[in-house]
XYZ file of C-alpha atoms in Angstrom:
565
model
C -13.545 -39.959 32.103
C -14.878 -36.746 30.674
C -13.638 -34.991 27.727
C -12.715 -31.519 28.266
C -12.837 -28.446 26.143
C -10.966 -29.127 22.931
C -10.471 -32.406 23.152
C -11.320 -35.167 20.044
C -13.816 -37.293 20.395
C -13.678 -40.425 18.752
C -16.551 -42.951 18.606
C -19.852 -40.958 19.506
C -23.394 -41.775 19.099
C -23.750 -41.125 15.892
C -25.621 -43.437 13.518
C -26.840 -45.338 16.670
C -30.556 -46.088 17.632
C -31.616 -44.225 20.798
C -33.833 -46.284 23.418
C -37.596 -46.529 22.870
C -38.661 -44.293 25.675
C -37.531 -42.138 29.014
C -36.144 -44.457 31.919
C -38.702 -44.940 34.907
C -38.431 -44.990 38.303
C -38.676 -42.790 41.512
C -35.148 -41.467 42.583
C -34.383 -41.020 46.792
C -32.561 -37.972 46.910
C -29.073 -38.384 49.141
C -28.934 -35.859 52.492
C -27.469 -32.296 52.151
C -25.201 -30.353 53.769
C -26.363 -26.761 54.000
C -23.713 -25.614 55.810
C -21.273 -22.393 54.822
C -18.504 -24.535 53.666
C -18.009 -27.912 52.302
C -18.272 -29.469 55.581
C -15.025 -31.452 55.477
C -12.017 -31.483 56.975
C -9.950 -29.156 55.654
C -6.042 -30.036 55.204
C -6.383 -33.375 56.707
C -4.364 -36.456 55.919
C -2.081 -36.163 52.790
C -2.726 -34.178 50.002
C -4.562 -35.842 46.781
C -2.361 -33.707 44.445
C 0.327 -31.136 44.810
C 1.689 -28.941 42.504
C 5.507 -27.588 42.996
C 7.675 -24.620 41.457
C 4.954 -24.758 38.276
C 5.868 -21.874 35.500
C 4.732 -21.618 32.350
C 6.165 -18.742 29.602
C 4.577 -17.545 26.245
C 7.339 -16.407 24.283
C 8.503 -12.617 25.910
C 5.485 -13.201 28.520
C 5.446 -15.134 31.564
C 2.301 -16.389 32.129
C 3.336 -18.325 35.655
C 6.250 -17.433 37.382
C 5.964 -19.721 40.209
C 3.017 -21.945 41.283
C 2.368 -24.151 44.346
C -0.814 -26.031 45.038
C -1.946 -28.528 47.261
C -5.789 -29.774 47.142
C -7.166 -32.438 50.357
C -9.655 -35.511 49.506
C -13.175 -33.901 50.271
C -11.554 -30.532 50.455
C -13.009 -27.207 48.831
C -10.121 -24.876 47.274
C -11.215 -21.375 45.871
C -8.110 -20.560 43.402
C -8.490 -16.425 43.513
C -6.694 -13.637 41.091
C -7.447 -10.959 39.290
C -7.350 -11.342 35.294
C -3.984 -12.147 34.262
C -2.792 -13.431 37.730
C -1.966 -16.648 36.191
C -4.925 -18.929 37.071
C -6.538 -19.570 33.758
C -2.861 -21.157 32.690
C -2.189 -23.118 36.224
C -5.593 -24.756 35.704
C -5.018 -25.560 32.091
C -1.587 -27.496 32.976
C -3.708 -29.019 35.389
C -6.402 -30.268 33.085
C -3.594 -30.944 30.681
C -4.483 -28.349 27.837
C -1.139 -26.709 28.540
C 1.967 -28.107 29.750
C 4.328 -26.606 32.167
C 8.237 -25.674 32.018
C 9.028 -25.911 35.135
C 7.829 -27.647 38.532
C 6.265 -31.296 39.422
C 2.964 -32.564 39.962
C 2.572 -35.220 42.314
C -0.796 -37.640 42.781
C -1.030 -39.154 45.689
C 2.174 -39.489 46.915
C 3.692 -40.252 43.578
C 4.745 -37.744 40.723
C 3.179 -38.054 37.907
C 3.370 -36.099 34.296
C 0.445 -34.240 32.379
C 1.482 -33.963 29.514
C -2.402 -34.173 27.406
C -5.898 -33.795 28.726
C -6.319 -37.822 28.325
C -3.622 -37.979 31.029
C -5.290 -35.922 33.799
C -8.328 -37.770 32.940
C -6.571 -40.748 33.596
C -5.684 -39.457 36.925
C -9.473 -38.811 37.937
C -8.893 -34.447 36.970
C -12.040 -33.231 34.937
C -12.818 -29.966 34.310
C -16.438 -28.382 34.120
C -16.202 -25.056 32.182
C -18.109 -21.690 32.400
C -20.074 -22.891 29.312
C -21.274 -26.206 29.252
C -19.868 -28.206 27.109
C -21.984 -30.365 25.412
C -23.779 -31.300 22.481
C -27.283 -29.992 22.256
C -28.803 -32.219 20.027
C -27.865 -35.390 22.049
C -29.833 -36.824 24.976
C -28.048 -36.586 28.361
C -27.013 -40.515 28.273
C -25.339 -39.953 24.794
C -23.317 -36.882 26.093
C -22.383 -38.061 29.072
C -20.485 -41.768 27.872
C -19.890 -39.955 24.025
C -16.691 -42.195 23.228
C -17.410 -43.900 26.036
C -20.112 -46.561 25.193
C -20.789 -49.224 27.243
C -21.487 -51.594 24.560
C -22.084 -55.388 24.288
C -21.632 -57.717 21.510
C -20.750 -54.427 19.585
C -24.104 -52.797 20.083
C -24.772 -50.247 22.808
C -26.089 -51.665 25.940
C -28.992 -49.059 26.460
C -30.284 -50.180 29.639
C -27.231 -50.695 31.091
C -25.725 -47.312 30.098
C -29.213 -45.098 30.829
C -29.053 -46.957 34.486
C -25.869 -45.283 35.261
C -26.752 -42.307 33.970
C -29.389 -42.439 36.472
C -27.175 -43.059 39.334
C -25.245 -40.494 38.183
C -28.395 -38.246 38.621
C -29.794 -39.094 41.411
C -26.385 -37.737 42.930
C -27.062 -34.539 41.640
C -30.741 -34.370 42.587
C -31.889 -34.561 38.741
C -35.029 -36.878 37.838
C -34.518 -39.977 36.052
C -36.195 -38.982 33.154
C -33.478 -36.403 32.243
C -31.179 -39.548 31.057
C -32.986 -39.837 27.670
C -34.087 -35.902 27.759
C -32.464 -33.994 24.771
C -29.780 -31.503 26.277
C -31.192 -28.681 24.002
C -33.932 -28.572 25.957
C -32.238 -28.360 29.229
C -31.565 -25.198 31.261
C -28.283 -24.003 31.252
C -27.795 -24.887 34.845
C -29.202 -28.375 34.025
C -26.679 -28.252 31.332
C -23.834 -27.980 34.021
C -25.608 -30.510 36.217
C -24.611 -32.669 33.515
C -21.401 -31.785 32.649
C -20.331 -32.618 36.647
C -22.387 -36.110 35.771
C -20.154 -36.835 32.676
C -16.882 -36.005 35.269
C -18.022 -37.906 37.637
C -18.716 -40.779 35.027
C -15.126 -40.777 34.639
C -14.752 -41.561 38.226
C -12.976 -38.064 38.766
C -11.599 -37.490 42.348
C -10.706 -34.014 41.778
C -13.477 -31.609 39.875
C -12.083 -28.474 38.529
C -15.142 -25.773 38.583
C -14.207 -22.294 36.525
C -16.105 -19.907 36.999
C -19.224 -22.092 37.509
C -21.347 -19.029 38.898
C -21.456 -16.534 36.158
C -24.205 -17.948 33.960
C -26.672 -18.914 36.957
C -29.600 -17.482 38.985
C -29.282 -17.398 42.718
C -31.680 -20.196 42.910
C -29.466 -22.159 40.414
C -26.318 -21.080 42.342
C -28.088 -22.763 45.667
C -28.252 -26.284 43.854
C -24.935 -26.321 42.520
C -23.755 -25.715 46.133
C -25.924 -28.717 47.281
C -24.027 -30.584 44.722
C -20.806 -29.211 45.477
C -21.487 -30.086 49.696
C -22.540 -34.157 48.156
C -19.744 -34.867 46.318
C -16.748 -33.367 48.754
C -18.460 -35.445 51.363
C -18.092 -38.147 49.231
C -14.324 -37.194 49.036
C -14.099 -35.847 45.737
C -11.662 -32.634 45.752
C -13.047 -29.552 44.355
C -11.188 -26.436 42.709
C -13.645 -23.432 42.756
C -12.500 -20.660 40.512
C -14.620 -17.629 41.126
C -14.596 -13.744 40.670
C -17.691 -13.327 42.952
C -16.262 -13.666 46.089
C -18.680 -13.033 48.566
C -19.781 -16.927 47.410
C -16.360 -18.522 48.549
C -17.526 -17.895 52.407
C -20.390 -20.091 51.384
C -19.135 -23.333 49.999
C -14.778 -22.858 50.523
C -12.713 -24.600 52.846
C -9.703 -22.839 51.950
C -8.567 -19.832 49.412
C -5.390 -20.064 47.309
C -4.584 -16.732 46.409
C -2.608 -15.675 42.632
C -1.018 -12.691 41.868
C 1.260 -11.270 39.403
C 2.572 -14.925 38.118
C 2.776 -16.343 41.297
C 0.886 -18.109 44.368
C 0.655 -16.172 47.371
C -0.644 -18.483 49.935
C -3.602 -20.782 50.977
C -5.266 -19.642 53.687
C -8.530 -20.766 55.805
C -11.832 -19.233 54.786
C -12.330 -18.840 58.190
C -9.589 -16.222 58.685
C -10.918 -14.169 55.686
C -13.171 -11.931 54.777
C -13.699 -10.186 51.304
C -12.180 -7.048 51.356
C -8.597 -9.021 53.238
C -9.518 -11.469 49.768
C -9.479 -8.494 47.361
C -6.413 -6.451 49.282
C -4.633 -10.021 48.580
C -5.234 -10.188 44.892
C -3.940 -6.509 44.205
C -1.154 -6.295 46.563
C -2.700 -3.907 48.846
C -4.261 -0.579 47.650
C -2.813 0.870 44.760
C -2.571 3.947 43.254
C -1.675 5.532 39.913
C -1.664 9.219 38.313
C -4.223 10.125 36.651
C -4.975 13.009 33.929
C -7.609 15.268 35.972
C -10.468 16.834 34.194
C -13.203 19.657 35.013
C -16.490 18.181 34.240
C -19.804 20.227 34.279
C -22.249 18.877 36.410
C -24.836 21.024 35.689
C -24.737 19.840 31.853
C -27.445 18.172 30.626
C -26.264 14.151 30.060
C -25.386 13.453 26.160
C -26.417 10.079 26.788
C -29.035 8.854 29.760
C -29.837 5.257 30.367
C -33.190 5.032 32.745
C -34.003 1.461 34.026
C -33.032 0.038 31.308
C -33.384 -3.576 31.326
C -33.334 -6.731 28.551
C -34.451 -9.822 30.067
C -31.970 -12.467 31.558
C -29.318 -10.434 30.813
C -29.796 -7.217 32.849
C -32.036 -4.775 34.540
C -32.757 -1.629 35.951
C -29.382 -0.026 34.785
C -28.955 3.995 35.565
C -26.354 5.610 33.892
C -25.200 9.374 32.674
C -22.847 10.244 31.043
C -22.052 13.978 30.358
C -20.582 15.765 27.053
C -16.683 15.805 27.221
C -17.337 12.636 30.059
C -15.811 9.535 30.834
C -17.604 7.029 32.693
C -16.517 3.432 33.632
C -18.938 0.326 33.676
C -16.803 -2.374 35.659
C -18.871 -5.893 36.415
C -17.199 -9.809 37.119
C -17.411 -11.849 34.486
C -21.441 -12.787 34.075
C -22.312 -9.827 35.792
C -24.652 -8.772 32.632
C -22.158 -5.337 31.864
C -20.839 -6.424 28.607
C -24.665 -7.183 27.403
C -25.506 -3.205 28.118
C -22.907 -2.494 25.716
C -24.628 -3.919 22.997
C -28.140 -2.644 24.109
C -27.104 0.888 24.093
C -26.037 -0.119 20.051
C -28.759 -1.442 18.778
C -26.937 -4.879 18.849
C -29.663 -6.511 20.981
C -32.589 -4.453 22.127
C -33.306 -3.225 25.747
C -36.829 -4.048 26.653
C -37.678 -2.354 29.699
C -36.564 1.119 30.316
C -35.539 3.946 28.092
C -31.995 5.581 26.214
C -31.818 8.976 25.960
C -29.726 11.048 23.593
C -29.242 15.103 24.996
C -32.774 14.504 26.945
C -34.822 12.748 23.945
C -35.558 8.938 24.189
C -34.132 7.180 21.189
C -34.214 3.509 20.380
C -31.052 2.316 18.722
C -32.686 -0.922 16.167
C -29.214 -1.745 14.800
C -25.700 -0.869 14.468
C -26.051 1.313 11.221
C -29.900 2.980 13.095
C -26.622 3.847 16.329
C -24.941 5.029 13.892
C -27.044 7.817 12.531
C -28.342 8.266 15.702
C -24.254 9.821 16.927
C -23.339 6.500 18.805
C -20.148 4.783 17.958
C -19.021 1.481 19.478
C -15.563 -0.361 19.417
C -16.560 -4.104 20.324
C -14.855 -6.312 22.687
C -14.366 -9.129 19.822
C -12.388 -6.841 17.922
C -11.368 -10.532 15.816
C -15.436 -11.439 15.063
C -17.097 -7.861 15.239
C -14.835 -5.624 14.298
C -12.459 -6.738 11.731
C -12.366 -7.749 8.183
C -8.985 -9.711 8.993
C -8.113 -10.227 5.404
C -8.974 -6.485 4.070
C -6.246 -3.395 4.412
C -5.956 -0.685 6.268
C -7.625 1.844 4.329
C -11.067 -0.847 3.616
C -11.640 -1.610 7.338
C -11.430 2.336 8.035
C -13.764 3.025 5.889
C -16.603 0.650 6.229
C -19.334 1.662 7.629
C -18.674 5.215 5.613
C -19.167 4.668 2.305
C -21.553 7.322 2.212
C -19.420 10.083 3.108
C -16.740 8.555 1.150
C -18.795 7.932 -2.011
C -19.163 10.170 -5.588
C -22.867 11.167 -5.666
C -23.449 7.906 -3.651
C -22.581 5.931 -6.878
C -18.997 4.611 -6.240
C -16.482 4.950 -3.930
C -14.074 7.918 -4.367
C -10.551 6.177 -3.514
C -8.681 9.258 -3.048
C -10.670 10.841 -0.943
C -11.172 6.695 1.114
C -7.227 6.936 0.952
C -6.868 10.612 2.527
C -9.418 9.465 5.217
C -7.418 6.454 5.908
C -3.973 8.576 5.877
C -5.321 10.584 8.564
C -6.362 8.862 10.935
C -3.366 6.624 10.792
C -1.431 9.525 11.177
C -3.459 11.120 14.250
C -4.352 7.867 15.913
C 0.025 6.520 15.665
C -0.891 3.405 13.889
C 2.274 2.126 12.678
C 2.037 0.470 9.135
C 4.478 1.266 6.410
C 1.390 1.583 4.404
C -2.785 2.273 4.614
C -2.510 -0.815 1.998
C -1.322 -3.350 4.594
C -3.982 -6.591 5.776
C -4.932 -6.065 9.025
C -5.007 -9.753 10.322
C -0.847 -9.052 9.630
C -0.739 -6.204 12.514
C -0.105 -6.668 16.095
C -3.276 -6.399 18.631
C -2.612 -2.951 19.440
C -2.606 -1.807 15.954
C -5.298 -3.175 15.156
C -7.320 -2.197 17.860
C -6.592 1.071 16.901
C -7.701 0.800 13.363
C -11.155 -0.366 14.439
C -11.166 2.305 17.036
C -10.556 4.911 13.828
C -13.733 3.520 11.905
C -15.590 4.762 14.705
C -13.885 8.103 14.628
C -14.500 8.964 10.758
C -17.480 10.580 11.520
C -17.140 11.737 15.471
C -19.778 10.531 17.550
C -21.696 12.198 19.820
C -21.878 9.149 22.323
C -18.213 6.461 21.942
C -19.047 3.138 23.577
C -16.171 1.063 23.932
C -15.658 -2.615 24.890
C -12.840 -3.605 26.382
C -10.972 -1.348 24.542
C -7.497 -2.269 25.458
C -8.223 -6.450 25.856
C -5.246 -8.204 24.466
C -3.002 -5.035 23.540
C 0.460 -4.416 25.108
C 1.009 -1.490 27.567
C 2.524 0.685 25.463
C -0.645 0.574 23.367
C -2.589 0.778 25.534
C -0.701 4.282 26.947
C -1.803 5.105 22.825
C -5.713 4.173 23.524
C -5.995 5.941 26.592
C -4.559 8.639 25.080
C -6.642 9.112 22.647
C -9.679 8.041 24.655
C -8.848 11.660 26.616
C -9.024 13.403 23.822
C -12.280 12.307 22.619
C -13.449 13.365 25.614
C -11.963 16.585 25.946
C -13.140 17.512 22.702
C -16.535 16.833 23.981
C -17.618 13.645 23.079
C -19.777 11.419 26.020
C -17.550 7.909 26.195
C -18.736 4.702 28.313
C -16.000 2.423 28.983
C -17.006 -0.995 29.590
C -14.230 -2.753 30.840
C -13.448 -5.809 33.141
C -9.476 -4.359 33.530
C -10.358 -2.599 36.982
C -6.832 -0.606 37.186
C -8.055 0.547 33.397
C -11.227 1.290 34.694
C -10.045 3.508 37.498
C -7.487 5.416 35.381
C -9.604 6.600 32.484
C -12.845 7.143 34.277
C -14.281 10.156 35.712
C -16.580 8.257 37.579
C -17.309 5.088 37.767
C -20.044 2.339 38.470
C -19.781 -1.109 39.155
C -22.625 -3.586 37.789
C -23.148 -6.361 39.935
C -26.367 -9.029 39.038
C -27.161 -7.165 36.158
C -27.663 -3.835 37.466
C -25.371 -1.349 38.544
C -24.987 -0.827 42.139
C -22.216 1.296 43.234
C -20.701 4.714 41.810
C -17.222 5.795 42.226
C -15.366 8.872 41.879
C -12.252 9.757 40.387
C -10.641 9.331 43.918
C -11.565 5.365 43.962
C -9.191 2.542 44.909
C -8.994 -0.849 43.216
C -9.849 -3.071 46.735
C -13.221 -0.564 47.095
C -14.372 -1.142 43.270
C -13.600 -4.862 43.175
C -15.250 -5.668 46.391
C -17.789 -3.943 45.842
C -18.109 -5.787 42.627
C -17.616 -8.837 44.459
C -20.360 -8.615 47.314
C -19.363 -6.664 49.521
C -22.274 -4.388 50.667
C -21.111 -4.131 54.291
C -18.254 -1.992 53.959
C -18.931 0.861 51.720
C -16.450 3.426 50.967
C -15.944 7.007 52.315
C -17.039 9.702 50.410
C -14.934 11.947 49.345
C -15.602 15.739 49.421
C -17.200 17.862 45.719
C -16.228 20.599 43.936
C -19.164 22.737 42.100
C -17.786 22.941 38.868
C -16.134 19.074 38.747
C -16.972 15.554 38.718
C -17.859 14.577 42.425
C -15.297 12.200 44.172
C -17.884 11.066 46.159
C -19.012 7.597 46.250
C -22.348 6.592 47.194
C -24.667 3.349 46.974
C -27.150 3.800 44.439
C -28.730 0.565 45.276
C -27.777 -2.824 47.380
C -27.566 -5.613 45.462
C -26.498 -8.818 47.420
């Protein structure tokens, strides 16, 4: 059975002698089904597992509220939500990472308890993550039966093991030779080739996918399909987890549908279509209040992105934004928007295309070269990029300015570090009883706001920020969004990359989705969350209605700046 994410593993390869050389041998690749769907029957017979009245609470929050699912031998079922709908949480009491309060779980006709991740194993559940999970400097055989072995008279049995392995690869249309190959030197989609191979060496009857998309090339996505089609007509049961919906209509049988805590319904592919998937998830369209501004069009963009590209990541991204502007970057996850972020920083360098600072190309080589360039960014791993957890107040507001801060740039001049740090406490509500206090001991919100003040020390021309409310409670992030305004109405250009879409909407003055590593659509202030996320999510036929200009303020029209299927 294979090992999910976080589990121990006992035994391993190491210490033990690899075979001599690659296993030989021509491989006859099993038939395909190219059809849309899985090609089963959908819903027929009894169900393989059911899930009934499932909830699951996290102190205050609840995660799950109620939960019912029902997956068919051979049957293809896209779980659907937007972020915090629940499904990361159902899946994990699935897998057995996470156990539930409430509800039962029944295999095959008989209720079981998953109580562990060697217990859904045991039932035949694996799970094959976003990122592989694997270990790179082991050949494919190794990873695939790690604590596992088939072993006789206490040695490994090589040629026995390597000949399943090849079995197990010839199901998923890999070459023999890959069974003594080194996974480091595998593709990532080869890499998650093998992870399905070490499920199915478990003899796994259901295969939980999450989010197996994000990380692959359309010609990558077209073989995990193929393998997808082979092993539901084999009768394995697949969960597809996916924010790019416009792929369910080509390998689902049937959508189940999350929202606010709770299953919706399941309902046949057949009878959907992406924007009826997307008004699902959010509960129709929605609208909330916004803070309207008066942009100047006419003004010459503060910062100016112009085909800029990095390769693998993203390409051919257009963006403006305006002094005293707000503009949204909203892409899936995998959709290559968090990766501009750090391009437009100097974190990793763009190399096709061109940034431009008040008209004049600039080249941001690191964080501290951003820096003096006027660019200020508030990363998305606030934890690993933005905090020195087990520093004060006052020291992780002030690095990064020790400059301005020092005494004839000799030593640090505490009073005036202190003062800073008193400040911005003060005009950014960060509530501390003292500047003194560690920040790994403050609440998400806080905290976020204390790396958001580092950036504000010395105001930047150009504010990027990351995710800037992940993980924070709403009345924070009322604070940040706050404060975000009044950045911007004091003129500085912000770019808000965010995957929260109702965030997105609400702060932006326009906005543009990124879709395949380039962005695609723009928004205006006017924009609903079903147009933005389908568009997001593939849906080119349907574009939305532009709404009328104003001269003197940020159009609410929406137009395609390019098609991107």
């Amino acid at each position: 059975m294979s090992t999910s994410a976080g589990d121990s593993l006992d035994g391993g390869a190491a210490g033990t002698t690899r075979p001599p050389g690659p296993v030989d041998g021509p491989i006859t690749p099993q038939p395909t089904n190219d059809a849309g769907a899985s090609g089963a029957t959908s819903k027929s017979g009894t169900p393989r597992l059911q899930m009934t009245g499932i909830s699951k609470r996290y102190g205050a929050v609840r995660a799950i509220r109620h939960a019912d699912l029902e997956v068919y031998p051979g049957q293809v079922l896209a779980l659907v939500g937007e972020n915090g709908a629940g499904k990361s949480t159902l899946i994990k009491i699935l897998s057995g990472a996470v156990v539930a309060d409430t509800g039962t779980i029944t295999y095959e006709g008989r209720e079981v308890s998953i109580s562990s991740t060697s217990d859904a194993m045991a039932l035949g559940v694996a799970t094959v993550y976003q990122e592989p999970q694997l270990f790179s400097e082991l050949t494919v055989s190794e990873n695939i039966f790690l604590g596992r072995e088939i072993r006789k008279a206490g040695r490994i049995d090589w040629s026995v093991q390597n000949a399943k392995v090849v079995e197990l690869l010839a199901l998923l249309d890999l070459p023999a030779r890959y069974a003594t190959a080194v996974v480091g030197d595998l593709s990532i989609a080869e890499q998650q080739q093998v992870s399905i191979a070490k499920a199915l060496a478990g003899d796994a009857t259901i295969l939980i996918l999450d989010e197996p998309s994000a990380i692959l090339t359309d010609a990558e996505i077209e073989v995990l399909f193929r393998v997808v089609r082979r092993l539901t007509t084999s009768g394995v049961s697949v969960i597809y987890i996916s924010h790019r919906l416009d792929e369910l209509f080509r390998i689902s049988d049937d959508v189940l549908v999350m929202r606010d805590g709770r299953t919706i319904d399941t309902y046949p592919i057949t009878e959907l279509s992406v924007r009826k998937v997307v008004e699902l998830m959010v509960g129709g369209i929605l609208s909330e209040t916004k803070h309207e501004r008066r942009i100047d069009a006419s003004a010459t963009p503060r910062l100016e992105l112009v085909g800029l590209g990095r390769h693998g990541e993203f390409h051919d991204v257009d963006v403006q934004v305006r002094p005293g502007e707000i503009v949204g970057l909203y892409g899936l996850v995998g959709s290559g928007v968090a990766e501009i972020a750090d391009s437009v920083y100097g974190i990793d360098q763009a190399d096709t295309g061109h940034i431009l600072l008040d008209g004049q190309a600039v080249q941001p080589r690191s964080p501290r070269h951003a820096q003096r360039l006027g660019i200020g960014l508030l990363p998305a791993n606030r934890k690993q990029q933005g905090m020195f957890s087990f520093q004060s107040i006052m020291f992780n507001i002030s690095a990064g300015h020790l400059s301005l801060l020092s005494h004839l740039k000799v030593w640090v001049d505490r009073g005036k570090e202190r003062a800073v740090a008193q400040d911005m406490i003060r005009r950014l509500a960060v509530k501390t009883p003292s500047e003194n206090q560690h920040i790994g001991a403050m609440s998400g919100g806080n905290a976020q706001k204390v790396v958001l003040a580092r950036q504000l020390v010395e105001r930047p021309q150009v504010l990027v920020l990351a995710e800037p409310t992940q993980g924070v409670d709403v009345g924070a992030k009322e604070e940040i969004h706050r404060i975000i305004a009044e950045l911007a109405d004091a003129g500085t250009a912000v770019l808000v990359v965010t995957s929260d879409l109702p965030e997105a909407i609400r702060i932006s003055d326009r906005l543009q989705v990124v879709r395949n590593g380039t962005t695609t659509v723009e928004f205006g202030p006017d924009a609903t969350q079903v147009d933005v996320l389908a568009a997001a999510a593939g849906d080119v036929d349907h574009p939305p209605s532009p709404a009328p200009t104003a001269p003197d303020t940020q159009s609410g029209s929406t137009e395609h700046s390019k098609e991107v299927s």
